[in-house]
PDB file of C-alpha atoms and ligand atoms in Angstrom:
ATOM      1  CA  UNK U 233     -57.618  30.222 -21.523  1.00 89.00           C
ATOM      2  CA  UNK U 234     -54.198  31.281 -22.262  1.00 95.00           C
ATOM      3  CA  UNK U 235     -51.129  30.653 -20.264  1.00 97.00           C
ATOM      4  CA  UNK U 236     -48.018  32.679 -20.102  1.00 97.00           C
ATOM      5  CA  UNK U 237     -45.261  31.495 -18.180  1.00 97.00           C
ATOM      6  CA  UNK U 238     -43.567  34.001 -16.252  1.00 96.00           C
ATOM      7  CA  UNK U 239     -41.520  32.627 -13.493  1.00 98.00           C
ATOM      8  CA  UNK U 240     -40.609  35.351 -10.973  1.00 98.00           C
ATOM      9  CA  UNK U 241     -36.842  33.519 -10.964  1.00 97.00           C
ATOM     10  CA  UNK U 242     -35.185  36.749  -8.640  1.00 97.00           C
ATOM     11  CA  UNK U 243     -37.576  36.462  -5.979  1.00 98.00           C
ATOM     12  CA  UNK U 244     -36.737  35.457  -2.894  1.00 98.00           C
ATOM     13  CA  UNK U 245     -39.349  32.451  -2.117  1.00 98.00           C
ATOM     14  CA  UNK U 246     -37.999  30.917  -5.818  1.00 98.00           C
ATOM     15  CA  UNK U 247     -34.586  31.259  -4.462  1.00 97.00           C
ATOM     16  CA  UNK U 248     -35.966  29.296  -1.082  1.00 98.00           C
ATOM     17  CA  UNK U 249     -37.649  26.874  -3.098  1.00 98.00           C
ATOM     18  CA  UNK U 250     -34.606  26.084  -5.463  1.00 97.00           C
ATOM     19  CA  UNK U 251     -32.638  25.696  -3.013  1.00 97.00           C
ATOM     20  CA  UNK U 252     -35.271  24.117  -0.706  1.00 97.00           C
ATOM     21  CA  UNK U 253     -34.591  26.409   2.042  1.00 96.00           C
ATOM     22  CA  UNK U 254     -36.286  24.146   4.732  1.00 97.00           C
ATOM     23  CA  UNK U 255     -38.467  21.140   4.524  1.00 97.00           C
ATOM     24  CA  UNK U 256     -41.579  22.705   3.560  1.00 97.00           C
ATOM     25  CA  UNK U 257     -40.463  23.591   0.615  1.00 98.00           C
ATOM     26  CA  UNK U 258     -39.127  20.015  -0.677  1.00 97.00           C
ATOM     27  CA  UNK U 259     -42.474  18.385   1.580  1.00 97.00           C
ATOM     28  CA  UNK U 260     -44.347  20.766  -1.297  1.00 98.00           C
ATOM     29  CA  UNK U 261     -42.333  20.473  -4.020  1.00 97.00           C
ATOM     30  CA  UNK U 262     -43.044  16.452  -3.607  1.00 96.00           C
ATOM     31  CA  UNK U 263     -46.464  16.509  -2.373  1.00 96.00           C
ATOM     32  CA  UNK U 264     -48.042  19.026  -5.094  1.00 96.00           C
ATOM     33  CA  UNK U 265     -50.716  21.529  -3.589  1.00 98.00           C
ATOM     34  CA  UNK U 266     -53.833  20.114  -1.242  1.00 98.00           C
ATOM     35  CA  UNK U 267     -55.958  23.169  -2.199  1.00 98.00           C
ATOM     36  CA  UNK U 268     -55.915  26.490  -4.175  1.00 98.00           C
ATOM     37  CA  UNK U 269     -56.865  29.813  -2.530  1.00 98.00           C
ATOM     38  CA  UNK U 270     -58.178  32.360  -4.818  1.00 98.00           C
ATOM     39  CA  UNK U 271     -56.863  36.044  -4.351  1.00 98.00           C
ATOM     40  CA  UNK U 272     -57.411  39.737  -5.505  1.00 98.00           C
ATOM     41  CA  UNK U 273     -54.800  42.240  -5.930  1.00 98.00           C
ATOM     42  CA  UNK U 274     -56.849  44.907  -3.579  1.00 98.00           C
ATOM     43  CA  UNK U 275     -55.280  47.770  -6.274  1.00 98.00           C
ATOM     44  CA  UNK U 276     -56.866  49.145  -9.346  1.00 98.00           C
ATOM     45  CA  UNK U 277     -54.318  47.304 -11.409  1.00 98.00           C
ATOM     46  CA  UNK U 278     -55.888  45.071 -14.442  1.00 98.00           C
ATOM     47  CA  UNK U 279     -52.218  44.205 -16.207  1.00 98.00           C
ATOM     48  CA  UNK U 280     -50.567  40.527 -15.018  1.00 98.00           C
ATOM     49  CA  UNK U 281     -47.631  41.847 -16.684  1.00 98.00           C
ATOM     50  CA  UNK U 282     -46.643  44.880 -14.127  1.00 98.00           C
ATOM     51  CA  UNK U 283     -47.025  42.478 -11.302  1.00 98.00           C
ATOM     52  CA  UNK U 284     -44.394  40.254 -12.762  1.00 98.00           C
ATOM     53  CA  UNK U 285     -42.509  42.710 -13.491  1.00 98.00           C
ATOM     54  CA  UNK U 286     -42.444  44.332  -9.853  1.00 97.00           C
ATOM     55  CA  UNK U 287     -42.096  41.108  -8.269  1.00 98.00           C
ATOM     56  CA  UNK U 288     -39.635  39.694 -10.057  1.00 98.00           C
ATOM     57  CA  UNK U 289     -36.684  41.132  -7.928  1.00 97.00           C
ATOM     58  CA  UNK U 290     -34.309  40.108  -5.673  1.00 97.00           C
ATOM     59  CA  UNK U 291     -35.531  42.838  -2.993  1.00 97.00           C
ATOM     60  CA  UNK U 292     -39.263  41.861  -3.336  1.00 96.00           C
ATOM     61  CA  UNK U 293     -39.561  39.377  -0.144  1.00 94.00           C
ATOM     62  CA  UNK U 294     -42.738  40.111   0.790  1.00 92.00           C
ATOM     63  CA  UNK U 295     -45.056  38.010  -1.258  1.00 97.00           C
ATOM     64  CA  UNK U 296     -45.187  35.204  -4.584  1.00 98.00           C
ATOM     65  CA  UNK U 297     -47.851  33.708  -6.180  1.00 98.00           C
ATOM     66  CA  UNK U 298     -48.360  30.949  -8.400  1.00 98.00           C
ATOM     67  CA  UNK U 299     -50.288  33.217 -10.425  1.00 98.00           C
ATOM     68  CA  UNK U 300     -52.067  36.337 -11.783  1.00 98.00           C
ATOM     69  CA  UNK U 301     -54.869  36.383 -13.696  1.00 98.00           C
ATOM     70  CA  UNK U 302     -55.338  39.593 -16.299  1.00 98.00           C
ATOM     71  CA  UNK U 303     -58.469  41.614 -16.360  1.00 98.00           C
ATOM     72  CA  UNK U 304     -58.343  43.189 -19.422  1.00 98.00           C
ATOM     73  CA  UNK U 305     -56.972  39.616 -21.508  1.00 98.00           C
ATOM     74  CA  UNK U 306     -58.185  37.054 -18.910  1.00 98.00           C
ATOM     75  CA  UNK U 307     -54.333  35.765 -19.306  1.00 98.00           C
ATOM     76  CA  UNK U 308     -52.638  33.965 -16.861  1.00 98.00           C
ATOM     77  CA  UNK U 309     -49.363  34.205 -16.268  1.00 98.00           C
ATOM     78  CA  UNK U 310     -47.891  31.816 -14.151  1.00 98.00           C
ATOM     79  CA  UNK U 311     -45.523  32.798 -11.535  1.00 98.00           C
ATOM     80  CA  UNK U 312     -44.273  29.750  -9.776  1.00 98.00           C
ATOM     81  CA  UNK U 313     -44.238  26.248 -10.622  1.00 98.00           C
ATOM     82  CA  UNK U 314     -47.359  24.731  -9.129  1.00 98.00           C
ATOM     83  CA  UNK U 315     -45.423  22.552  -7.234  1.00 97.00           C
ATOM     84  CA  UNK U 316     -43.394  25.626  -5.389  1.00 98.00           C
ATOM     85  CA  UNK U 317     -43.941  26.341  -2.158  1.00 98.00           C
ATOM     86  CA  UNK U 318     -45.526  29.999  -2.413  1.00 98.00           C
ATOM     87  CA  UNK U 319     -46.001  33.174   0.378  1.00 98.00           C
ATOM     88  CA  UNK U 320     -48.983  34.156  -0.721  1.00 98.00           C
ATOM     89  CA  UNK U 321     -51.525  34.048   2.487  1.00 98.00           C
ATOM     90  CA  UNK U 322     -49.538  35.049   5.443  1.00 97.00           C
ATOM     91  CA  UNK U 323     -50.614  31.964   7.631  1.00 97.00           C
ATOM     92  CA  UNK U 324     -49.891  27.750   7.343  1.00 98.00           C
ATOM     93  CA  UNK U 325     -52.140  27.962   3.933  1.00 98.00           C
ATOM     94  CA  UNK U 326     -48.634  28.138   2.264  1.00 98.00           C
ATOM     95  CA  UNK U 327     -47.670  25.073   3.386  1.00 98.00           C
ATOM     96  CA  UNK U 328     -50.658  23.319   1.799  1.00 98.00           C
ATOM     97  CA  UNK U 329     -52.471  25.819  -1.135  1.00 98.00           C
ATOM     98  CA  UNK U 330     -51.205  27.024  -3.926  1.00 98.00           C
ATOM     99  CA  UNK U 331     -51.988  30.875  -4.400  1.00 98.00           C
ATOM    100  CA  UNK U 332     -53.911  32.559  -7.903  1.00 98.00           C
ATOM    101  CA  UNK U 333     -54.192  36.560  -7.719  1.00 98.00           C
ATOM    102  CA  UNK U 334     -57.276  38.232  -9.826  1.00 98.00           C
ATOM    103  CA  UNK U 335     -55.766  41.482 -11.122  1.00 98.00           C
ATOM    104  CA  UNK U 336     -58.403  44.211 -10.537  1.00 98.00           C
ATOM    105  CA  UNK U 337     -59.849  46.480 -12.525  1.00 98.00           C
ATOM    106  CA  UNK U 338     -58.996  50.596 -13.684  1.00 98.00           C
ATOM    107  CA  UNK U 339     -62.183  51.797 -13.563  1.00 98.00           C
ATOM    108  CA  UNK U 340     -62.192  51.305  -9.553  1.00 98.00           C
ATOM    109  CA  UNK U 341     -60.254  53.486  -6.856  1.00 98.00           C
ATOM    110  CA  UNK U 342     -59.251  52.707  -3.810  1.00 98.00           C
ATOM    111  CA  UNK U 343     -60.311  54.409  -0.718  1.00 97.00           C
ATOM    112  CA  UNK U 344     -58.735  52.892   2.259  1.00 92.00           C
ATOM    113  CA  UNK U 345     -58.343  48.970   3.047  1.00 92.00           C
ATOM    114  CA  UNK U 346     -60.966  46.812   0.946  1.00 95.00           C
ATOM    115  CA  UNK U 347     -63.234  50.073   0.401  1.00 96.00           C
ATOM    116  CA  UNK U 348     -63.199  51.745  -3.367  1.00 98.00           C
ATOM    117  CA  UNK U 349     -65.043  53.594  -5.584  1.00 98.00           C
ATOM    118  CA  UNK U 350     -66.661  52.498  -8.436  1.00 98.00           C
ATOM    119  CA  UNK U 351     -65.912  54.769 -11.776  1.00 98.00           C
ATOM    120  CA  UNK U 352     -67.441  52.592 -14.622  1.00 98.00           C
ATOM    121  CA  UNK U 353     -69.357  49.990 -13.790  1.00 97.00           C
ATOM    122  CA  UNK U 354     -69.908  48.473 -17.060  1.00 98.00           C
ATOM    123  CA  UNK U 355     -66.208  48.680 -17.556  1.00 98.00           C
ATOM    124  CA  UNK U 356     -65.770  46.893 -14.318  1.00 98.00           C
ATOM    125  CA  UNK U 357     -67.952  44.365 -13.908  1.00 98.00           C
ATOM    126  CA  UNK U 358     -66.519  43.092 -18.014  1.00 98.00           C
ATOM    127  CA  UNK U 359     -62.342  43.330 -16.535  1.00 98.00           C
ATOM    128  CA  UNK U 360     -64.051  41.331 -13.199  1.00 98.00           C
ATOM    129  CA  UNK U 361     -65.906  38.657 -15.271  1.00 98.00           C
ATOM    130  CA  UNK U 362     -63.005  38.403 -17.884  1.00 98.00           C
ATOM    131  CA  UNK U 363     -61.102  37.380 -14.215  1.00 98.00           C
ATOM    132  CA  UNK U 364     -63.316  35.247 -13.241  1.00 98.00           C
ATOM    133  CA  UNK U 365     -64.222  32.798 -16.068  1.00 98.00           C
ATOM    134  CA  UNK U 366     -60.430  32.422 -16.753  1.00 98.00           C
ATOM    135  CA  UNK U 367     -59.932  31.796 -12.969  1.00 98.00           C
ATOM    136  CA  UNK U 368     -62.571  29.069 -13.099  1.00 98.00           C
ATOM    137  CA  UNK U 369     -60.962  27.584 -16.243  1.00 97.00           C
ATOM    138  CA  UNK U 370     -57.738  27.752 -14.610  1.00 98.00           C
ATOM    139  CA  UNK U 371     -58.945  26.079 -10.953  1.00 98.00           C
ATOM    140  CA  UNK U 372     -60.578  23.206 -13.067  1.00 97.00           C
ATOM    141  CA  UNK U 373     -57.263  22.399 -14.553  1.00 96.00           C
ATOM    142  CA  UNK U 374     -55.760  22.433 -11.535  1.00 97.00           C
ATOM    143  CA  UNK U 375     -57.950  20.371  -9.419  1.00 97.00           C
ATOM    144  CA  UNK U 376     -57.707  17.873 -12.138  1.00 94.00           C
ATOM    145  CA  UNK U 377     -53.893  18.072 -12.787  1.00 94.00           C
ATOM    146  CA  UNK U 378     -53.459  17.079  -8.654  1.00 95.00           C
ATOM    147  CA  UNK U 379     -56.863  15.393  -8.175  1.00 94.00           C
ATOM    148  CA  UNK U 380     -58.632  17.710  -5.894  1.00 97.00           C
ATOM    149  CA  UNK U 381     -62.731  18.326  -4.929  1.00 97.00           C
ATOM    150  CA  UNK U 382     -63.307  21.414  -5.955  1.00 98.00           C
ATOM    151  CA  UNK U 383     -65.680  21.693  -3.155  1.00 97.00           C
ATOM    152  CA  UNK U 384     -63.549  20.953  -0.446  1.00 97.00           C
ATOM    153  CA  UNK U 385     -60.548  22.372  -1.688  1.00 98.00           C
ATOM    154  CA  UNK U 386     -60.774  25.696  -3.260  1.00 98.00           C
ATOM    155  CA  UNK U 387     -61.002  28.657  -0.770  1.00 98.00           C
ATOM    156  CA  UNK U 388     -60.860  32.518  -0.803  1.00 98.00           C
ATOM    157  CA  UNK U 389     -58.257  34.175   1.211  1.00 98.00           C
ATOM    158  CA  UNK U 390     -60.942  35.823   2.877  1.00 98.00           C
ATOM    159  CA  UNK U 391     -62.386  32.434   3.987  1.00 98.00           C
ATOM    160  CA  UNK U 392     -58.616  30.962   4.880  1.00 98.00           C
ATOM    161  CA  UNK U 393     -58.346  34.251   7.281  1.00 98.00           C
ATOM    162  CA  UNK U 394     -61.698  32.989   9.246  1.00 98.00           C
ATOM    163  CA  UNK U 395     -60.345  28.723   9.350  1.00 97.00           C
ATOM    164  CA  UNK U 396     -56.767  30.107  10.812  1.00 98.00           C
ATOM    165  CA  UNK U 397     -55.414  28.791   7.871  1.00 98.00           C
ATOM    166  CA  UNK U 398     -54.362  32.488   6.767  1.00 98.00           C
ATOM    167  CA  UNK U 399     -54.015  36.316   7.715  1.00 97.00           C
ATOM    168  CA  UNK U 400     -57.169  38.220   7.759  1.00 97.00           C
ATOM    169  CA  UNK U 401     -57.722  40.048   4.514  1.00 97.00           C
ATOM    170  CA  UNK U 402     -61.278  40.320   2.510  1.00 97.00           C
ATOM    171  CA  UNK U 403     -59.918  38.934  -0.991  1.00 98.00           C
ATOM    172  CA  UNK U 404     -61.699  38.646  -3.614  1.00 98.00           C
ATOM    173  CA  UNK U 405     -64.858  38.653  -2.036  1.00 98.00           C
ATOM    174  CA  UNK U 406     -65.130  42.398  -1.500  1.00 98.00           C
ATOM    175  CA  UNK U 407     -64.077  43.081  -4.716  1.00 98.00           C
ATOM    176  CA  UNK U 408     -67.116  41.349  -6.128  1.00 98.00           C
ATOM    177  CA  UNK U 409     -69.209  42.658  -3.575  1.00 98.00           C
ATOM    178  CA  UNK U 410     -68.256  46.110  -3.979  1.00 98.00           C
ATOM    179  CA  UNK U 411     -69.287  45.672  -7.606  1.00 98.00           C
ATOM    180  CA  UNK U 412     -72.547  44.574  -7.125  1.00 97.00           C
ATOM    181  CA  UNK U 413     -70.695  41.240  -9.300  1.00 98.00           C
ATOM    182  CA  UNK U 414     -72.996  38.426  -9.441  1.00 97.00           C
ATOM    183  CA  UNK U 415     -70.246  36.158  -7.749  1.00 98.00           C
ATOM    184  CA  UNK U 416     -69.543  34.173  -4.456  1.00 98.00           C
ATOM    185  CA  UNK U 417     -67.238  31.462  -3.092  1.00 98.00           C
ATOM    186  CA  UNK U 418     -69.930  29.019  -2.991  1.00 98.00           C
ATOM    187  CA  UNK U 419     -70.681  29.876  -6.621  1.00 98.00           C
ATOM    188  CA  UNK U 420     -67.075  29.987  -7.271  1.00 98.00           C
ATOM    189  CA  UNK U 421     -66.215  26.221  -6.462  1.00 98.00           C
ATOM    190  CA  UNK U 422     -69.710  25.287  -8.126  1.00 98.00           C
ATOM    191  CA  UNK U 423     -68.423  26.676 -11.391  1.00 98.00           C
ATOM    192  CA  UNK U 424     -65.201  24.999 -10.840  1.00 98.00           C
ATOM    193  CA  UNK U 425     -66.313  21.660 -10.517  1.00 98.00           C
ATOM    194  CA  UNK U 426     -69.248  22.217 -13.614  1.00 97.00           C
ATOM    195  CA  UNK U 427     -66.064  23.266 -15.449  1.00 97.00           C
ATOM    196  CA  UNK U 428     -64.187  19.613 -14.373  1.00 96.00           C
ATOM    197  CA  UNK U 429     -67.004  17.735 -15.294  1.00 95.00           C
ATOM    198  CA  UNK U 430     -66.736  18.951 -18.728  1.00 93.00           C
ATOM    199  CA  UNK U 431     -63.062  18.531 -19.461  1.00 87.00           C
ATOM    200  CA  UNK U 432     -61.651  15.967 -21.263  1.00 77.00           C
ATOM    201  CA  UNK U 433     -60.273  13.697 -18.489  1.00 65.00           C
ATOM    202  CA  UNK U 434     -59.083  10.266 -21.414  1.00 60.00           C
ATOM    203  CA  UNK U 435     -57.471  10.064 -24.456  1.00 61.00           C
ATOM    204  CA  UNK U 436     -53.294  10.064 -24.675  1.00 65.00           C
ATOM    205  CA  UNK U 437     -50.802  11.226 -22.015  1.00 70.00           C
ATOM    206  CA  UNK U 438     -48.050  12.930 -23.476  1.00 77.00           C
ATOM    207  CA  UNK U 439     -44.892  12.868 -21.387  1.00 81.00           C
ATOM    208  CA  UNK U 440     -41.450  14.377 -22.720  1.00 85.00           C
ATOM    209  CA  UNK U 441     -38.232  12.711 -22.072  1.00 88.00           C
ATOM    210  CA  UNK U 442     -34.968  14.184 -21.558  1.00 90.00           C
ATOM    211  CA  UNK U 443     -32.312  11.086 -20.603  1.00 90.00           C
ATOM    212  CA  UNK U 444     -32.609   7.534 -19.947  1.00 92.00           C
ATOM    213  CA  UNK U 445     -29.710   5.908 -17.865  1.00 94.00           C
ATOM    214  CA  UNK U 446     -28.768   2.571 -16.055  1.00 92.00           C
ATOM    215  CA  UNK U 447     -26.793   4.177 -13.745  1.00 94.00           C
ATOM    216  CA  UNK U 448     -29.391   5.831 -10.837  1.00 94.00           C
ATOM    217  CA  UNK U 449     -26.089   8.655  -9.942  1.00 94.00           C
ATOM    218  CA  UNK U 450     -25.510   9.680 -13.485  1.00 94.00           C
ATOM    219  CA  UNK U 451     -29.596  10.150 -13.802  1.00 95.00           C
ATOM    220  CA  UNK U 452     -29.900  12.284 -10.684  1.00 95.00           C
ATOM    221  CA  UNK U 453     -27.000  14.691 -11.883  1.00 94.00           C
ATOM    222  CA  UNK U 454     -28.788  15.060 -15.159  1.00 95.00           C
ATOM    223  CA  UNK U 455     -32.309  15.565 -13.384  1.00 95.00           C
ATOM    224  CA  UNK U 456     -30.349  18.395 -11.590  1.00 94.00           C
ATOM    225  CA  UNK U 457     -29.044  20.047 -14.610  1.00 93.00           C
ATOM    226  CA  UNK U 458     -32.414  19.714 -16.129  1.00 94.00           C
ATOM    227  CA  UNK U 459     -34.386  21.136 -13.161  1.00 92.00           C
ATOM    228  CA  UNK U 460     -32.245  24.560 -13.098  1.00 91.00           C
ATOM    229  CA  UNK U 461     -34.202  25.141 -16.008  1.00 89.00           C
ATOM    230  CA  UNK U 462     -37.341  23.351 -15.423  1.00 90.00           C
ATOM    231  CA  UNK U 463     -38.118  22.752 -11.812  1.00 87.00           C
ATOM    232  CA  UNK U 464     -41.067  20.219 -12.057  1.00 86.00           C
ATOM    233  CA  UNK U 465     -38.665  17.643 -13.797  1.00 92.00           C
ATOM    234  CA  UNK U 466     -38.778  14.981 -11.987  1.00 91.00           C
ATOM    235  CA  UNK U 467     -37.013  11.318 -11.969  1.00 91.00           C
ATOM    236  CA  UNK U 468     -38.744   7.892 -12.720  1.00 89.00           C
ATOM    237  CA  UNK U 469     -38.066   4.710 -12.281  1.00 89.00           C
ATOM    238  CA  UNK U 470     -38.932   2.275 -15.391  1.00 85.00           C
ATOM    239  CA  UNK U 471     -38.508  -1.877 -14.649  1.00 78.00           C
ATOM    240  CA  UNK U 472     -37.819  -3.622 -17.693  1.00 66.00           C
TER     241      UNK U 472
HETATM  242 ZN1   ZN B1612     -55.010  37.679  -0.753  1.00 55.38          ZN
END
């Protein structure tokens, strides 16, 4: 799996989270994510790319993700830090999931809501299942990075719409079911966790350090400086 990193830095909800707007946003920026919700586009857009590039503005304040996922490349470029509070489910899901959008395939077109057209099948179903196997790669990682069941804590939009947890939309589950793709949520988070089992979870932890101080005030004004640039810096204290 490949990982771009593409922070959408002009949007509005990394502005909020910067400057930790209200305390959901530091509570998150602390905490890390509880769960991941998985997401699809619901346009016939494969590229991650023209996403980022039509969310990254300071006049987009309608969604953010921590994510898309490429259909033609299976890239991901990452959108937020993981640790950002996104607005990516319309509902209290923000507050606790982070947020990973499937780009769709081309060779679909959209009728109306959640209902399209397939034009190539074979075309499709390879962009959907180029999507998928990087967004199980990617989930793995994740629940491992923040130590979270895959079982209990990966979810669909569609399914955070029907526990209140989010508004009601059909992602990505219609777009595999209007496919005829051989996937499900159930299947999903069964993949996930086969795909935890298997990674390497030992062997060295390589940390990078930027400053080392005795003097706590002069550390937290260099953390600051430090996180302008990289907001999952973070400070530790070392007895010795
Ligand atoms: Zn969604």
């Amino acid at each position: 799996m490949e990982l771009i990193e593409s922070y959408l830095t002009n949007n509005p909800c990394f502005q909020a989270n910067v400057s930790q707007a209200d305390g959901r946003y530091a509570l998150f920026q602390t905490r890390g994510p509880l769960g991941l919700m998985l997401h699809s586009v619901g346009c016939a857009q494969p590229r991650a790319e023209v996403f980022c590039k039509n969310w990254n503005r300071a006049d987009y304040d309608r969604a953010c993700v921590h994510a898309f996922i490429d259909a033609k490349t299976g890239t991901v470029r990452q959108t937020l830090p993981w640790n950002f509070r996104g607005w990516h489910c319309g509902g209290s899901g923000n507050d606790s999931h982070l947020g990973v959008e499937l780009c769709e395939s081309d060779a679909i077109r959209y009728e109306g809501g959640a209902r399209f057209t397939v034009l190539d099948r074979q075309t499709a179903l390879a962009d959907c299942r180029r999507g998928y196997e990087a967004a199980v790669e990617l989930f793995a990682l994740l629940c491992g990075k923040y130590g979270l069941d895959p079982k209990s804590a990966v979810c669909s939009h569609r399914e955070g719409g029907k526990r209140g947890i989010a508004s009601g939309h059909a992602d990505p589950e219609h777009y595999w079911s209007g496919l005829g793709a051989p996937y499900s949520m159930e299947g999903f988070r069964a993949d996930v966790a086969k795909a935890l089992a298997t990674m390497p979870q030992t062997g060295p932890l390589y940390r990078v350090q930027v400053g080392a101080f005795r003097n706590r005030a002069y550390a937290e004004a260099y953390l600051r400086q430090v996180q302008a640039h990289f907001p999952e810096a973070f400070l530790k204290t070392e007895a010795n």
